[in-house]
PDB file of C-alpha atoms in Angstrom:
ATOM      1  CA  UNK A   1      93.547  94.526 133.359  1.00 43.00           C
ATOM      2  CA  UNK A   2      90.392  95.847 135.179  1.00 47.00           C
ATOM      3  CA  UNK A   3      88.060  98.524 134.466  1.00 53.00           C
ATOM      4  CA  UNK A   4      85.459  99.822 137.425  1.00 54.00           C
ATOM      5  CA  UNK A   5      81.971 100.716 136.926  1.00 56.00           C
ATOM      6  CA  UNK A   6      79.119 101.263 139.403  1.00 50.00           C
ATOM      7  CA  UNK A   7      76.019 102.941 139.863  1.00 51.00           C
ATOM      8  CA  UNK A   8      73.936 104.148 142.448  1.00 51.00           C
ATOM      9  CA  UNK A   9      70.153 103.791 142.969  1.00 57.00           C
ATOM     10  CA  UNK A  10      68.441 105.035 145.586  1.00 68.00           C
ATOM     11  CA  UNK A  11      69.103 101.691 148.389  1.00 89.00           C
ATOM     12  CA  UNK A  12      71.355  99.267 145.969  1.00 93.00           C
ATOM     13  CA  UNK A  13      74.220 100.342 144.642  1.00 93.00           C
ATOM     14  CA  UNK A  14      75.749  97.844 141.707  1.00 94.00           C
ATOM     15  CA  UNK A  15      79.282  98.150 140.951  1.00 94.00           C
ATOM     16  CA  UNK A  16      80.700  96.044 138.256  1.00 94.00           C
ATOM     17  CA  UNK A  17      84.668  95.064 137.919  1.00 96.00           C
ATOM     18  CA  UNK A  18      85.615  93.886 134.394  1.00 97.00           C
ATOM     19  CA  UNK A  19      88.775  91.955 133.406  1.00 97.00           C
ATOM     20  CA  UNK A  20      89.500  90.761 129.504  1.00 97.00           C
ATOM     21  CA  UNK A  21      90.513  87.505 129.890  1.00 97.00           C
ATOM     22  CA  UNK A  22      93.665  86.809 127.242  1.00 96.00           C
ATOM     23  CA  UNK A  23      94.283  83.027 126.851  1.00 97.00           C
ATOM     24  CA  UNK A  24      91.110  82.222 126.467  1.00 98.00           C
ATOM     25  CA  UNK A  25      90.000  84.730 123.498  1.00 97.00           C
ATOM     26  CA  UNK A  26      90.957  84.627 119.945  1.00 97.00           C
ATOM     27  CA  UNK A  27      90.709  87.590 117.850  1.00 94.00           C
ATOM     28  CA  UNK A  28      91.094  85.316 114.703  1.00 96.00           C
ATOM     29  CA  UNK A  29      87.991  83.304 115.340  1.00 97.00           C
ATOM     30  CA  UNK A  30      86.091  86.449 116.930  1.00 96.00           C
ATOM     31  CA  UNK A  31      86.170  85.236 120.453  1.00 97.00           C
ATOM     32  CA  UNK A  32      87.026  87.711 122.936  1.00 98.00           C
ATOM     33  CA  UNK A  33      85.864  86.277 126.718  1.00 98.00           C
ATOM     34  CA  UNK A  34      85.432  88.300 129.732  1.00 98.00           C
ATOM     35  CA  UNK A  35      84.772  87.974 133.554  1.00 98.00           C
ATOM     36  CA  UNK A  36      83.291  90.731 135.623  1.00 97.00           C
ATOM     37  CA  UNK A  37      82.390  90.793 139.024  1.00 97.00           C
ATOM     38  CA  UNK A  38      79.407  92.540 140.093  1.00 97.00           C
ATOM     39  CA  UNK A  39      78.953  93.911 143.771  1.00 96.00           C
ATOM     40  CA  UNK A  40      75.490  94.535 145.038  1.00 96.00           C
ATOM     41  CA  UNK A  41      75.527  96.945 148.405  1.00 96.00           C
ATOM     42  CA  UNK A  42      72.189  96.873 150.430  1.00 96.00           C
ATOM     43  CA  UNK A  43      71.782 100.615 151.895  1.00 94.00           C
ATOM     44  CA  UNK A  44      68.402 100.433 152.551  1.00 92.00           C
ATOM     45  CA  UNK A  45      66.366  99.855 155.563  1.00 93.00           C
ATOM     46  CA  UNK A  46      65.111  96.259 154.053  1.00 93.00           C
ATOM     47  CA  UNK A  47      66.104  93.343 153.594  1.00 97.00           C
ATOM     48  CA  UNK A  48      66.122  91.822 149.742  1.00 97.00           C
ATOM     49  CA  UNK A  49      66.642  88.218 147.408  1.00 97.00           C
ATOM     50  CA  UNK A  50      67.897  89.065 144.706  1.00 98.00           C
ATOM     51  CA  UNK A  51      65.261  87.305 142.156  1.00 97.00           C
ATOM     52  CA  UNK A  52      66.044  87.822 138.686  1.00 97.00           C
ATOM     53  CA  UNK A  53      68.314  89.499 136.269  1.00 97.00           C
ATOM     54  CA  UNK A  54      68.158  90.578 133.177  1.00 97.00           C
ATOM     55  CA  UNK A  55      71.240  91.504 130.535  1.00 98.00           C
ATOM     56  CA  UNK A  56      71.777  93.729 127.169  1.00 98.00           C
ATOM     57  CA  UNK A  57      75.175  92.126 125.898  1.00 98.00           C
ATOM     58  CA  UNK A  58      76.322  94.484 122.624  1.00 98.00           C
ATOM     59  CA  UNK A  59      79.208  94.201 120.445  1.00 97.00           C
ATOM     60  CA  UNK A  60      81.621  96.986 118.612  1.00 96.00           C
ATOM     61  CA  UNK A  61      78.667  95.861 115.632  1.00 97.00           C
ATOM     62  CA  UNK A  62      75.349  96.545 117.040  1.00 96.00           C
ATOM     63  CA  UNK A  63      75.085  93.181 117.599  1.00 96.00           C
ATOM     64  CA  UNK A  64      72.657  92.397 120.863  1.00 97.00           C
ATOM     65  CA  UNK A  65      72.053  89.301 123.041  1.00 97.00           C
ATOM     66  CA  UNK A  66      69.303  89.528 125.880  1.00 97.00           C
ATOM     67  CA  UNK A  67      70.351  87.030 128.585  1.00 96.00           C
ATOM     68  CA  UNK A  68      67.224  86.377 131.352  1.00 96.00           C
ATOM     69  CA  UNK A  69      67.081  84.621 133.906  1.00 96.00           C
ATOM     70  CA  UNK A  70      66.814  83.404 137.621  1.00 96.00           C
ATOM     71  CA  UNK A  71      69.147  84.904 140.483  1.00 95.00           C
ATOM     72  CA  UNK A  72      72.543  85.075 139.061  1.00 95.00           C
ATOM     73  CA  UNK A  73      74.959  82.176 139.139  1.00 93.00           C
ATOM     74  CA  UNK A  74      72.399  79.577 140.080  1.00 93.00           C
ATOM     75  CA  UNK A  75      71.843  81.665 143.010  1.00 95.00           C
ATOM     76  CA  UNK A  76      69.298  83.812 144.679  1.00 97.00           C
ATOM     77  CA  UNK A  77      70.863  85.421 147.197  1.00 97.00           C
ATOM     78  CA  UNK A  78      69.343  87.440 150.384  1.00 98.00           C
ATOM     79  CA  UNK A  79      71.516  90.249 151.058  1.00 98.00           C
ATOM     80  CA  UNK A  80      70.452  91.803 154.794  1.00 97.00           C
ATOM     81  CA  UNK A  81      70.754  95.600 155.152  1.00 96.00           C
ATOM     82  CA  UNK A  82      73.911  96.969 155.638  1.00 96.00           C
ATOM     83  CA  UNK A  83      75.055  93.672 153.692  1.00 98.00           C
ATOM     84  CA  UNK A  84      76.973  93.250 150.034  1.00 97.00           C
ATOM     85  CA  UNK A  85      76.433  90.583 147.884  1.00 98.00           C
ATOM     86  CA  UNK A  86      79.663  89.302 145.488  1.00 98.00           C
ATOM     87  CA  UNK A  87      79.673  87.043 142.478  1.00 97.00           C
ATOM     88  CA  UNK A  88      81.675  87.022 139.628  1.00 97.00           C
ATOM     89  CA  UNK A  89      80.613  85.623 135.631  1.00 97.00           C
ATOM     90  CA  UNK A  90      81.652  85.942 132.035  1.00 96.00           C
ATOM     91  CA  UNK A  91      80.680  87.077 128.816  1.00 97.00           C
ATOM     92  CA  UNK A  92      81.722  85.804 124.923  1.00 97.00           C
ATOM     93  CA  UNK A  93      81.715  88.816 122.054  1.00 98.00           C
ATOM     94  CA  UNK A  94      82.624  88.762 118.922  1.00 97.00           C
ATOM     95  CA  UNK A  95      84.532  91.887 118.855  1.00 97.00           C
ATOM     96  CA  UNK A  96      87.103  93.442 121.207  1.00 97.00           C
ATOM     97  CA  UNK A  97      85.230  96.569 122.188  1.00 97.00           C
ATOM     98  CA  UNK A  98      81.670  96.149 123.684  1.00 97.00           C
ATOM     99  CA  UNK A  99      78.875  96.888 126.155  1.00 97.00           C
ATOM    100  CA  UNK A 100      76.481  95.272 129.261  1.00 97.00           C
ATOM    101  CA  UNK A 101      74.288  96.636 130.945  1.00 97.00           C
ATOM    102  CA  UNK A 102      70.254  95.376 132.449  1.00 96.00           C
ATOM    103  CA  UNK A 103      68.714  95.065 135.635  1.00 96.00           C
ATOM    104  CA  UNK A 104      68.118  93.167 138.429  1.00 97.00           C
ATOM    105  CA  UNK A 105      64.459  92.906 140.167  1.00 97.00           C
ATOM    106  CA  UNK A 106      64.840  92.288 143.919  1.00 96.00           C
ATOM    107  CA  UNK A 107      61.773  91.235 146.458  1.00 96.00           C
ATOM    108  CA  UNK A 108      61.977  92.589 150.352  1.00 94.00           C
ATOM    109  CA  UNK A 109      60.610  90.868 153.159  1.00 92.00           C
ATOM    110  CA  UNK A 110      57.013  92.376 152.680  1.00 94.00           C
ATOM    111  CA  UNK A 111      56.984  91.188 149.012  1.00 94.00           C
ATOM    112  CA  UNK A 112      57.341  94.310 147.439  1.00 94.00           C
ATOM    113  CA  UNK A 113      59.566  93.935 144.407  1.00 94.00           C
ATOM    114  CA  UNK A 114      62.277  96.485 143.697  1.00 92.00           C
ATOM    115  CA  UNK A 115      64.187  97.006 140.100  1.00 93.00           C
ATOM    116  CA  UNK A 116      67.740  98.356 140.108  1.00 94.00           C
ATOM    117  CA  UNK A 117      69.371  99.106 136.947  1.00 92.00           C
ATOM    118  CA  UNK A 118      72.823  97.950 136.247  1.00 92.00           C
ATOM    119  CA  UNK A 119      74.852 100.690 135.173  1.00 87.00           C
ATOM    120  CA  UNK A 120      76.110 100.319 131.586  1.00 94.00           C
ATOM    121  CA  UNK A 121      80.040  99.024 131.803  1.00 95.00           C
ATOM    122  CA  UNK A 122      82.132  98.046 128.785  1.00 96.00           C
ATOM    123  CA  UNK A 123      83.596  95.227 127.735  1.00 97.00           C
ATOM    124  CA  UNK A 124      86.592  96.107 126.237  1.00 96.00           C
ATOM    125  CA  UNK A 125      90.230  94.436 125.292  1.00 96.00           C
ATOM    126  CA  UNK A 126      93.328  96.291 127.212  1.00 92.00           C
ATOM    127  CA  UNK A 127      94.122  99.859 125.123  1.00 83.00           C
ATOM    128  CA  UNK A 128      92.301  99.427 122.584  1.00 79.00           C
ATOM    129  CA  UNK A 129      90.409 102.788 122.809  1.00 68.00           C
ATOM    130  CA  UNK A 130      93.791 104.391 123.568  1.00 58.00           C
TER     131      UNK A 130
END
């Protein structure tokens, strides 16, 4: 089961699709594993390079973890005007419900940096909210 979340920024759209990975999760040891696939769509006129990412991961107990670093999944992709880039990564939290949010820093060919918000998206075991 998956959920889809999206955020339209000025010229870049961010879409997140989340999957709960039951076979790697263990509720008795407070381990809930999720994968997420992010699609970054460049609708602007400039080619952009993704430089860094910054995440805030929050579980249902209010525990927060910040993750910052260069690029995504070991890459700093260049996204031409009208193109998109997609990657899949994962997160482990201690509760069956949580959220992720953050931003990417991108740079255009002129060296101008652009901060692009990543939408808040939910990490949730299927049917946990029903």
